Amino acid sequence: MYILALKNSYNLFLNIFSVAREEVVHVLCFDVSEEELKVGLKPSDTQRLHIHNAYSDPLGWTGHPNFTAQQFILEDLANLVKQTSQPKPAVLVIDSLSWILRHKTPPAVCQTLQQLRKGGAVRAVIGLLHTDMHQRGTVGSVCHLATSLISVAPGVRGKEAVARVTKRSKSGKVMQDEEIFCIAEDFTVTILSKASHAEHKTNSTEEEQADPTANLTFNLRLSDSELEAKQKLTLPFVFSKEKKTALLHPGPGSGRILYEPDANDDYDQEDPDDDLDV
Amino acid sequence: MLHNIDVTSSNMAAPVNSVGKTSGDRFQVNCTSFQKKTRSKLISIPGTRPSVQNGQLLVSTGVTSLDYLLGGGLAVGTVLLIEEDRFDSYSRMILKYFLAEGVVCRHELFVATAQDNPDEILQELPAPILDDVAVPKPVDQPRPTGEPQDSLDAMTIAWRYQNLPKVQSALASSSRFGHYYDVSKTMEAEIRQAAKCHRFYLPDHITPSSAAHSARVESYSALLKSLQEVIHREGFDLATPMSKSRNILRVGLHSLGSALWGDDMCCHDKPRHGHALTTFLYGLRALLRSSLSVAVVTLPSHLIQDRALMGNITRLCDNAIALESFKGSERETNPLYKDYHGLLFVRQVPHLNCLARQLPDHKDLAFKLKRKQFTIERLHLPPDLSDTASRVSRGEPVGVASACGSG
């Protein structure tokens, strides 16, 4: 599940995701109207897009709403996606989660997102979240659920933006990336460069392994003939096989210690100098 | 009151101070076959041992360095709270170590989750390393004594040690206290299925649509009821007469307090249901004190904005540690931290049936997850070997160290 966390309300990116792949995409529109979303897209792309209009009447004030915020639960969403009757599961794009979070409690939204992820109705969920509209805890809880998190912020120069991507894999590995990109008029995304901190990191981690035996006034290395001589050397306490077996498996009677106590063993703790009378 | 159960384990392991030495001394010398004479009335449960400090019955958390920090192990009847790191990788790892230790010691398990199915956690348990020996391992495998010729070729220098058995066959591996696990492999299915495991997966018990409309958080009371029922049914309750052999129940609760449990503690700055988790922890501790169980609870504390609530939660649990991983933060590139994966803070250690608590000596602790061991070491400044070493240039690393020391 991908979550786009936007710092300053960039709405354009929704279109990029819908155009990118050859898949069926369902878009739940709360923030902008259907016409505004379709601006600039080619008609061939809009065929794969199924836009569900929740913009005109999200709270059901008229008698017959198309899709309301209260309908953001698993059964209604699954029905919505099934309407296209495609063999493969679709991608659901939600524009925006911020809108839904204003009308439903965050735990309910999180539970619905988790159910969407676990159930087979949709293959991926892409949600847009405006981080400046919610409390930090709410943003944190929703982002905690996501497997990939892209934080977008305006860049230094005018048309550029900075994206910080965090990907969590199933095995627990976390990958982080920062990129600068810009979007052209026809919605193609060009990634300009990675941010400068990433370059810094790679330079500092490249270190050469210092070889301690170089640059010495004496020779610490062995030539091949010297290595052979070293291996041929007989070590002390390396016995012949018979002696080794004899030592490893002692027979009966060998290794017995015979000792007879002599005068020095007769030590009395209470009378160390042996000069007390009875 | 915690029951001071008078039990002995069948093989006394090495004393507390040598368990889990800080840097890499991981082999315990356990080649004694000393059997303490026990009276027949005392029960001895595998995988436990009495504490040398206060006589409580301890179980291992699965991480020997963590056992050392907590005073030898987790006392039976207590709760360990783990404050999760940002991406829940290392806290999940410690939970898996805890459950894997239960499988190896043949304890029973109870796993409760709201996010992933408990079976997923159980399938990811690390594989135990069952043939650790205390002597330095020979290069080749030693052959049995029936083949002397081959065995003599095995070692050139240390040949006198050849015939010592590689595996201590007289002592079963589960009678040791604290095992080591290989994180790169998962536990084999036969070992895992030998252990009895009770599962609690929240979506099976509570339909979210009903939960959304209720004023209270129902998930915690459902969990507590389920746990109480398991304790009663399986005979972990201390009130029932000791008819059959006793065992320990290990309870693992994953990510309590997150939004998926229906709790808004992590979502709002002033949560409405702030008392739901604290009530649950109070009930959990009461349940554990009257039974032979141990609980490990992980909590996404980085999402909780109310520090007073976090303090309440810490006080309601007996042991509390917090993990902070360097992944994703600016500390990752700090040369001071390059050997470690994160910082560990011991927030609370209990004093059970005694007046003083056994806090660890060092406050600056860092952890590293290696393949065969989860090490927790004291974080110290490296020697300042730069040419321009002066008081002024030393300001930066000292500042960083104090930041982690205040935790």
XYZ file of C-alpha atoms in Angstrom:
685
model
C 0.000 0.000 0.000
C 1.458 3.321 -0.949
C 0.744 6.522 0.856
C 1.666 9.871 -0.523
C 2.208 12.359 2.260
C 2.152 15.847 0.875
C 3.439 18.828 2.696
C 1.860 21.519 0.618
C -1.065 20.003 -1.177
C 0.237 18.967 -4.552
C -2.713 17.485 -6.333
C -1.177 16.771 -9.662
C 0.505 13.528 -8.826
C -2.639 11.510 -8.845
C -2.695 11.711 -12.589
C 0.790 10.328 -12.902
C -0.056 7.126 -11.131
C -3.167 6.526 -13.102
C -1.410 6.867 -16.417
C 1.715 4.951 -15.568
C 0.701 1.337 -15.913
C -1.517 -0.833 -18.008
C -3.861 -1.566 -15.194
C -7.367 -0.855 -14.208
C -7.398 2.019 -11.813
C -10.259 3.131 -9.647
C -10.083 6.641 -8.360
C -12.137 7.855 -5.444
C -12.423 11.586 -5.862
C -13.165 13.605 -2.790
C -10.943 16.610 -3.207
C -11.372 17.641 -6.802
C -14.065 17.158 -9.363
C -13.902 14.567 -12.075
C -13.371 17.085 -14.870
C -10.481 18.729 -13.115
C -8.795 15.393 -12.607
C -9.131 14.466 -16.264
C -7.534 17.681 -17.494
C -4.490 16.933 -19.605
C -4.942 13.164 -19.792
C -5.207 11.445 -23.117
C -8.523 9.720 -23.881
C -6.804 6.330 -24.174
C -5.649 6.641 -20.621
C -8.978 7.721 -19.299
C -10.473 4.468 -20.523
C -8.539 2.557 -17.901
C -9.487 5.049 -15.265
C -12.729 4.570 -13.421
C -13.428 7.706 -11.497
C -15.978 7.518 -8.746
C -17.357 10.882 -8.053
C -17.489 11.536 -4.351
C -16.860 15.227 -4.837
C -20.332 16.428 -5.616
C -22.098 14.985 -2.610
C -19.748 13.384 -0.107
C -21.990 13.630 2.936
C -25.215 12.609 1.322
C -27.046 15.907 1.591
C -29.028 15.281 -1.512
C -31.275 12.286 -1.508
C -29.193 10.172 -3.875
C -25.461 10.538 -3.428
C -22.971 8.734 -5.605
C -20.482 7.816 -2.911
C -20.347 9.207 0.599
C -17.591 9.345 3.154
C -19.536 6.987 5.374
C -19.330 4.386 2.664
C -15.593 4.045 3.148
C -15.876 0.534 4.507
C -14.753 -2.739 3.092
C -18.026 -4.035 1.651
C -18.905 -0.882 -0.238
C -15.411 -0.429 -1.569
C -15.259 -4.033 -2.719
C -18.549 -3.604 -4.542
C -17.261 -0.464 -6.158
C -14.178 -2.173 -7.474
C -16.077 -5.214 -8.660
C -18.230 -3.090 -10.950
C -15.701 -3.211 -13.726
C -15.557 -7.013 -13.619
C -11.935 -7.375 -14.680
C -10.019 -10.612 -14.087
C -7.113 -9.064 -12.236
C -7.553 -7.061 -9.073
C -7.413 -3.329 -9.588
C -5.517 -0.475 -8.089
C -7.444 1.885 -5.884
C -6.379 5.489 -5.717
C -7.863 7.586 -2.947
C -7.931 11.345 -3.310
C -7.719 12.136 -0.532
C -7.459 10.324 2.757
C -7.456 13.671 4.501
C -11.012 14.217 3.509
C -12.113 10.872 4.870
C -10.161 11.377 8.087
C -12.191 14.470 8.790
C -15.397 12.518 8.836
C -14.383 9.165 10.166
C -12.246 8.319 13.156
C -8.609 7.457 12.380
C -8.838 3.964 13.901
C -11.776 3.152 11.614
C -9.924 4.425 8.550
C -6.815 2.460 9.509
C -8.826 -0.684 9.985
C -10.495 -0.285 6.606
C -7.143 0.257 4.901
C -5.737 -2.808 6.611
C -8.708 -4.885 5.497
C -8.294 -3.664 1.927
C -4.701 -4.717 2.084
C -5.409 -8.169 3.458
C -8.415 -8.956 1.317
C -8.010 -9.736 -2.360
C -10.324 -7.096 -3.750
C -7.600 -4.637 -4.707
C -4.008 -5.223 -5.585
C -2.669 -1.953 -4.261
C -4.008 1.087 -2.529
C -2.522 4.487 -3.198
C -3.658 7.141 -0.810
C -2.995 10.830 -0.722
C -2.604 12.466 2.664
C -2.083 16.131 3.396
C 0.120 16.076 6.425
C -0.394 19.675 7.395
C -4.078 19.063 7.958
C -3.893 16.518 10.732
C -2.349 15.942 14.094
C 1.009 14.281 14.172
C -0.371 11.174 15.772
C -2.957 10.689 13.059
C -0.408 11.115 10.281
C 1.955 8.762 12.095
C -0.689 6.085 12.573
C -1.751 6.107 8.931
C 1.827 6.168 7.660
C 2.720 3.314 10.009
C 0.407 1.075 8.020
C 1.955 1.858 4.673
C 4.522 -0.347 3.019
C 5.807 2.556 0.951
C 5.751 6.156 1.927
C 6.558 9.063 -0.381
C 6.861 12.489 1.194
C 6.762 15.318 -1.281
C 7.813 18.848 -0.564
C 8.546 21.806 -2.806
C 12.148 21.984 -3.908
C 14.674 24.767 -3.849
C 14.063 25.951 -7.378
C 10.669 26.741 -8.793
C 9.475 23.726 -10.732
C 11.272 21.102 -8.742
C 10.068 19.021 -5.854
C 11.827 16.783 -3.403
C 10.497 13.301 -2.759
C 11.594 11.148 0.154
C 10.742 7.524 -0.407
C 10.661 4.961 2.398
C 10.022 1.340 1.477
C 9.450 -1.415 3.994
C 9.856 -4.945 2.819
C 8.216 -8.016 4.289
C 11.480 -9.177 5.815
C 11.739 -6.000 7.836
C 14.335 -4.225 5.727
C 13.842 -0.528 5.250
C 15.074 1.381 2.231
C 15.217 5.119 2.100
C 15.803 7.393 -0.843
C 15.621 11.034 -1.631
C 15.123 12.368 -5.126
C 14.543 15.648 -6.863
C 12.152 15.583 -9.763
C 9.998 17.803 -11.874
C 6.855 17.249 -13.884
C 6.482 18.353 -17.448
C 3.312 19.605 -19.106
C 2.376 16.201 -20.429
C 2.730 14.655 -16.976
C 5.993 12.880 -17.553
C 8.128 12.737 -14.451
C 11.823 13.377 -14.851
C 14.037 12.541 -11.940
C 16.749 15.137 -11.900
C 19.167 13.933 -9.334
C 19.431 12.378 -5.958
C 19.731 14.866 -3.171
C 23.172 15.935 -2.081
C 23.130 14.113 1.280
C 23.020 10.769 -0.443
C 26.171 11.570 -2.383
C 27.937 12.571 0.781
C 27.164 9.244 2.371
C 28.694 7.128 -0.367
C 31.931 9.109 -0.338
C 32.537 8.739 3.329
C 31.875 5.007 3.474
C 34.408 4.180 0.785
C 37.595 3.441 2.639
C 40.449 1.354 1.526
C 41.373 -1.570 3.639
C 44.754 -0.686 5.068
C 47.303 -3.414 4.713
C 49.355 -3.497 7.910
C 52.196 -5.562 6.414
C 53.051 -2.916 3.831
C 55.502 -0.078 4.359
C 57.508 -1.769 7.061
C 61.259 -1.961 7.419
C 61.087 -5.689 8.105
C 59.400 -8.379 6.109
C 56.233 -9.899 7.560
C 55.182 -11.911 4.556
C 56.048 -15.459 3.648
C 57.158 -16.691 0.280
C 55.849 -20.004 -1.010
C 58.938 -22.003 -0.076
C 58.875 -20.510 3.373
C 55.206 -21.483 3.691
C 56.013 -25.065 2.786
C 58.846 -25.253 5.273
C 56.557 -23.904 7.952
C 53.977 -26.587 7.296
C 56.607 -29.326 7.361
C 57.847 -28.296 10.750
C 57.239 -30.862 13.435
C 55.677 -29.395 16.474
C 56.471 -30.473 20.002
C 53.895 -32.722 21.632
C 52.857 -34.059 18.275
C 53.269 -37.730 18.908
C 53.075 -40.738 16.708
C 49.699 -42.313 16.228
C 50.315 -45.141 18.662
C 51.324 -42.835 21.411
C 48.318 -40.619 20.745
C 45.870 -43.482 20.977
C 47.562 -44.668 24.126
C 47.162 -41.259 25.676
C 43.626 -40.688 24.437
C 42.291 -44.042 25.518
C 44.114 -44.923 28.698
C 44.087 -48.610 29.497
C 43.501 -49.970 32.956
C 46.294 -49.283 35.408
C 48.058 -46.534 33.544
C 47.994 -43.057 34.970
C 47.470 -44.061 38.547
C 49.048 -41.809 41.088
C 50.666 -43.526 44.053
C 51.417 -41.272 46.932
C 52.336 -41.803 50.514
C 51.879 -38.826 52.790
C 55.081 -37.578 54.340
C 55.800 -35.455 57.373
C 54.914 -32.158 55.712
C 51.358 -33.225 55.204
C 50.770 -33.519 58.851
C 49.684 -29.916 59.244
C 47.448 -29.022 62.118
C 45.411 -25.909 61.562
C 45.169 -25.076 65.248
C 48.801 -25.723 65.944
C 50.818 -24.471 62.962
C 54.218 -24.394 64.653
C 53.721 -27.731 66.212
C 54.836 -26.575 69.606
C 51.809 -26.709 71.748
C 51.492 -29.173 74.465
C 48.542 -31.390 74.547
C 1.996 -10.289 45.460
C 4.291 -12.285 43.361
C 4.465 -15.883 44.356
C 7.902 -16.838 45.484
C 7.677 -20.238 44.008
C 10.218 -22.558 45.543
C 11.357 -24.505 42.550
C 14.688 -25.543 41.194
C 15.698 -26.323 37.692
C 17.235 -29.654 37.057
C 20.620 -28.308 36.015
C 21.921 -25.124 37.472
C 23.374 -22.986 34.746
C 26.229 -20.529 35.193
C 25.560 -17.711 37.679
C 23.949 -14.461 36.614
C 27.012 -12.273 36.238
C 28.573 -14.403 33.606
C 25.426 -14.670 31.519
C 25.758 -12.550 28.430
C 29.008 -10.740 28.929
C 29.103 -7.535 26.991
C 31.382 -8.307 24.127
C 30.993 -11.545 22.365
C 31.614 -14.147 25.039
C 28.638 -16.138 24.143
C 29.404 -19.689 25.156
C 28.259 -20.821 28.559
C 30.229 -23.520 30.224
C 27.649 -26.070 31.090
C 29.436 -29.386 31.180
C 28.625 -30.216 34.760
C 26.257 -33.015 35.429
C 25.558 -31.830 38.921
C 22.023 -32.697 39.972
C 20.729 -30.903 43.006
C 18.754 -33.113 45.291
C 15.183 -31.919 45.252
C 12.394 -32.707 47.567
C 9.587 -34.468 45.791
C 7.061 -31.741 46.598
C 8.872 -29.068 44.594
C 8.003 -28.598 40.961
C 10.671 -27.993 38.388
C 9.698 -26.476 35.082
C 12.084 -26.760 32.144
C 13.476 -23.503 30.879
C 13.243 -21.672 34.185
C 15.576 -21.049 37.048
C 15.362 -19.134 40.323
C 16.855 -15.680 40.480
C 19.970 -15.343 42.577
C 18.867 -11.906 43.756
C 15.383 -12.425 45.070
C 14.488 -16.038 44.498
C 11.846 -15.353 41.859
C 11.343 -17.886 39.118
C 12.893 -16.523 35.939
C 12.418 -17.362 32.291
C 14.705 -16.285 29.501
C 13.584 -13.667 27.002
C 15.491 -15.438 24.246
C 18.113 -12.680 24.112
C 20.847 -13.358 26.658
C 22.067 -9.755 26.751
C 18.551 -8.615 27.564
C 18.312 -11.243 30.308
C 21.441 -9.778 31.857
C 19.988 -6.265 31.768
C 16.742 -7.338 33.386
C 18.527 -8.998 36.268
C 18.881 -12.551 35.019
C 15.651 -12.964 33.113
C 11.963 -12.197 33.172
C 10.237 -13.093 36.415
C 7.217 -15.324 35.964
C 4.067 -13.272 36.423
C 5.471 -10.013 35.065
C 5.041 -7.956 31.927
C 7.832 -6.666 29.683
C 6.922 -3.576 27.693
C 8.931 -2.911 24.534
C 8.541 0.535 23.011
C 8.815 -0.091 19.309
C 11.299 1.498 16.985
C 10.007 3.529 14.091
C 9.595 0.734 11.567
C 8.861 -2.058 14.063
C 11.716 -4.224 12.884
C 13.752 -4.808 16.054
C 10.866 -4.928 18.501
C 9.257 -7.568 16.307
C 12.562 -9.419 16.334
C 12.680 -9.462 20.136
C 9.091 -10.713 20.232
C 10.079 -13.515 17.874
C 13.075 -14.397 20.041
C 10.757 -14.573 23.047
C 8.343 -16.907 21.285
C 11.145 -19.032 19.827
C 12.617 -19.460 23.306
C 9.207 -20.702 24.415
C 9.146 -23.279 21.648
C 12.642 -24.535 22.505
C 11.871 -24.748 26.244
C 8.552 -26.425 25.469
C 6.416 -23.711 27.013
C 3.014 -22.850 25.617
C 2.487 -19.734 23.555
C -0.309 -17.197 23.233
C 0.063 -14.685 20.409
C -2.312 -11.780 19.860
C -2.098 -9.387 16.919
C -4.319 -6.941 15.122
C -2.231 -6.273 12.038
C -0.779 -9.517 10.727
C -2.086 -12.974 11.339
C -0.364 -14.655 14.334
C 0.610 -17.505 12.044
C 2.789 -15.112 10.054
C 4.759 -14.215 13.162
C 5.019 -17.876 14.111
C 6.381 -18.798 10.718
C 9.106 -16.190 10.984
C 10.566 -17.505 14.233
C 14.366 -17.809 14.060
C 15.975 -21.236 14.031
C 17.664 -22.254 17.286
C 21.324 -23.206 17.330
C 21.150 -26.474 19.218
C 24.694 -27.748 19.212
C 26.658 -25.041 20.965
C 29.608 -26.390 22.863
C 31.824 -24.702 25.435
C 35.179 -25.857 24.069
C 36.632 -24.246 20.990
C 35.152 -25.969 18.025
C 37.572 -28.158 16.070
C 37.972 -27.591 12.394
C 36.677 -31.012 11.434
C 33.956 -33.040 12.983
C 35.289 -35.366 15.668
C 34.585 -39.018 14.928
C 33.316 -41.457 17.542
C 35.889 -43.343 19.579
C 35.390 -46.542 17.610
C 37.540 -45.174 14.798
C 40.793 -44.036 16.369
C 42.801 -43.801 13.165
C 40.503 -41.332 11.510
C 40.073 -39.273 14.602
C 43.766 -38.736 15.038
C 44.011 -37.129 11.662
C 41.403 -34.608 12.525
C 43.361 -32.258 14.737
C 47.057 -31.585 14.685
C 47.544 -29.400 17.704
C 44.528 -29.850 19.941
C 44.267 -33.594 19.482
C 43.756 -34.256 23.173
C 40.301 -32.700 22.907
C 39.146 -34.802 20.041
C 37.140 -37.299 21.903
C 35.104 -34.843 23.864
C 31.578 -35.071 22.513
C 30.417 -32.281 20.249
C 26.946 -32.349 21.703
C 26.505 -32.817 25.400
C 24.396 -35.893 25.077
C 23.689 -36.279 28.772
C 21.981 -32.905 29.031
C 19.106 -31.996 26.767
C 19.468 -28.632 25.074
C 16.249 -27.317 26.528
C 17.520 -27.571 30.066
C 19.830 -24.650 29.436
C 18.733 -21.174 30.318
C 18.891 -18.918 27.303
C 19.540 -20.143 23.788
C 20.992 -18.646 20.655
C 19.170 -18.295 17.385
C 20.190 -17.976 13.789
C 18.217 -15.123 12.310
C 18.946 -16.013 8.717
C 16.997 -19.275 8.968
C 13.458 -19.849 10.153
C 12.524 -22.497 12.649
C 11.689 -25.846 11.158
C 8.059 -26.752 11.050
C 8.461 -29.888 13.185
C 9.968 -27.997 16.077
C 7.382 -25.290 15.803
C 4.417 -27.576 15.660
C 5.589 -29.447 18.712
C 4.762 -26.383 20.761
C 1.191 -25.614 21.597
C 0.165 -22.186 20.476
C -3.005 -20.199 21.129
C -3.823 -17.424 18.728
C -5.879 -14.267 18.960
C -6.340 -12.368 15.731
C -8.476 -9.299 16.325
C -10.493 -9.218 13.075
C -11.731 -12.728 13.878
C -13.174 -11.607 17.172
C -14.488 -8.141 16.558
C -16.223 -6.931 13.446
C -14.838 -3.477 12.776
C -18.142 -1.967 11.795
C -19.564 -2.637 15.228
C -16.385 -1.424 16.871
C -16.527 1.901 15.097
C -19.886 2.763 16.583
C -19.211 1.725 20.144
C -18.216 4.269 22.725
C -15.646 2.016 24.382
C -12.798 0.072 22.948
C -13.995 -3.514 22.887
C -10.876 -5.144 21.575
C -8.925 -5.093 24.819
C -11.694 -6.662 26.875
C -12.098 -9.385 24.261
C -8.356 -10.069 24.437
C -8.362 -10.184 28.219
C -11.307 -12.569 28.272
C -9.663 -14.834 25.739
C -6.435 -14.913 27.719
C -8.241 -15.630 30.964
C -10.114 -18.467 29.338
C -6.908 -20.018 28.000
C -5.217 -19.756 31.411
C -8.147 -21.426 33.111
C -8.600 -24.148 30.573
C -4.976 -25.155 30.228
C -4.274 -25.130 33.927
C -1.812 -22.269 34.304
C -3.839 -20.861 37.135
C -2.087 -21.193 40.467
C -5.377 -21.647 42.259
C -6.034 -25.038 40.702
C -4.455 -27.934 42.600
C -1.137 -29.161 41.239
C -2.212 -32.451 39.791
C -0.145 -32.704 36.663
C 3.179 -31.209 35.683
C 3.285 -27.461 35.354
C 4.281 -25.373 32.411
C 4.713 -21.696 31.635
C 2.505 -19.710 29.263
C 4.321 -17.115 27.186
C 2.036 -14.302 26.038
C 3.117 -12.130 23.117
C 0.987 -9.061 22.334
C 2.011 -7.241 19.204
C 1.609 -3.508 18.697
C -0.967 -2.805 21.389
C -2.350 0.698 21.330
C -2.063 1.138 17.592
C -5.042 2.276 15.566
C -5.751 -1.252 14.401
C -6.821 -2.240 17.896
C -9.498 0.415 17.662
C -7.660 2.688 20.065
C -7.180 6.356 19.259
C -4.306 6.780 21.687
C -1.808 7.001 18.847
C -3.992 9.170 16.642
C -5.023 12.119 18.746
C -3.089 14.419 21.000
C -5.831 14.188 23.594
C -7.262 10.724 23.143
C -10.812 10.012 24.118
C -10.117 6.421 25.001
C -7.012 7.107 26.973
C -7.992 4.713 29.735
C -8.673 1.680 27.617
C -5.103 0.453 27.376
C -4.220 1.332 30.958
C -7.244 -0.613 32.218
C -6.235 -3.536 30.075
C -2.660 -3.514 31.390
C -3.935 -3.422 34.956
C -6.145 -6.433 34.302
C -3.338 -8.204 32.459
C -0.944 -7.801 35.346
C -3.527 -9.091 37.817
C -4.128 -12.108 35.589
C -0.421 -12.831 35.238
C 0.346 -12.538 38.929
C -2.075 -15.324 39.724
C -0.855 -17.702 37.053
C 2.344 -19.150 35.672
C 2.637 -16.805 32.719
C 4.925 -14.166 31.305
C 3.908 -11.428 28.867
C 5.788 -9.328 26.355
C 3.882 -6.337 24.988
C 5.104 -4.142 22.137
C 3.751 -0.641 21.793
C 4.292 1.960 19.057
C 5.278 4.652 21.524
C 6.689 6.961 18.847
C 3.092 7.654 17.791
C 1.841 8.561 21.251
C 1.879 12.291 21.780
C 0.672 12.372 25.383
C 3.737 11.833 27.558
C 1.746 11.513 30.750
C -0.147 8.603 29.253
C 3.127 7.003 28.234
C 4.374 7.386 31.786
C 1.219 5.702 33.110
C 1.642 2.807 30.741
C 5.292 2.367 31.722
C 4.401 2.325 35.387
C 1.728 -0.298 34.877
C 4.181 -2.711 33.303
C 6.934 -4.256 35.359
C 9.878 -4.173 32.958
C 10.068 -1.555 30.233
C 12.649 -1.013 27.528
C 12.610 1.302 24.541
C 14.286 0.765 21.192
C 15.394 3.476 18.838
C 16.699 2.361 15.502
C 19.123 4.472 13.509
C 17.506 3.581 10.222
C 16.083 6.613 8.560
C 17.313 9.138 11.048
C 20.270 11.430 10.690
C 22.124 9.363 13.263
C 22.732 6.707 10.669
C 25.715 8.535 9.257
C 27.169 9.466 12.611
C 30.527 7.695 12.945
C 29.881 7.148 16.634
C 27.037 4.780 15.815
C 28.419 2.953 12.838
C 28.838 -0.361 14.608
C 25.324 -0.512 15.957
C 21.789 -0.692 14.703
C 20.127 1.375 17.370
C 19.944 2.559 20.935
C 18.268 0.748 23.784
C 16.916 2.444 26.876
C 15.920 0.595 30.008
C 12.990 2.598 31.296
C 11.979 0.509 34.259
C 13.047 -2.562 36.171
C 10.757 -3.882 38.904
C 11.488 -4.641 42.523
C 9.611 -7.820 43.261
C 9.218 -8.850 46.879
C 12.195 -6.756 47.890
C 13.004 -3.129 48.533
C 15.736 -2.374 46.029
C 15.688 -2.758 42.306
C 18.533 -3.978 40.225
C 19.101 -1.256 37.645
C 21.813 -1.819 35.048
C 25.065 0.024 35.683
C 25.293 1.739 32.340
C 22.696 4.022 30.859
C 24.119 4.319 27.356
C 23.273 1.059 25.676
C 23.272 0.261 22.011
C 22.170 -2.888 20.258
C 23.242 -4.709 17.148
C 21.396 -7.531 15.460
C 23.967 -10.005 14.228
C 23.114 -13.225 12.500
C 23.549 -15.437 15.523
C 23.100 -13.018 18.359
C 21.306 -9.887 19.393
C 23.977 -8.016 21.319
C 23.375 -5.127 23.664
C 26.531 -3.286 24.544
C 27.589 -0.223 26.360
C 28.053 2.716 24.049
C 31.323 4.480 24.597
C 33.301 7.115 22.794
C 36.021 5.847 20.525
C 39.519 7.156 21.273
C 40.170 10.552 19.810
C 43.059 9.870 17.467
C 42.949 12.979 15.317
C 46.026 15.206 15.031
C 44.186 18.298 16.010
C 42.750 16.875 19.170
C 41.916 19.723 21.443
C 39.196 20.590 23.889
C 37.322 22.549 21.300
C 37.109 19.771 18.729
C 35.909 17.278 21.292
C 32.701 19.174 21.761
C 30.719 17.405 19.064
C 30.997 13.745 20.053
C 30.496 14.532 23.723
C 27.307 16.379 22.846
C 26.017 13.389 20.948
C 26.848 11.000 23.775
C 24.977 13.075 26.282
C 21.970 13.080 23.993
C 21.806 9.340 24.123
C 22.672 9.233 27.787
C 19.712 11.312 28.802
C 17.310 8.740 27.429
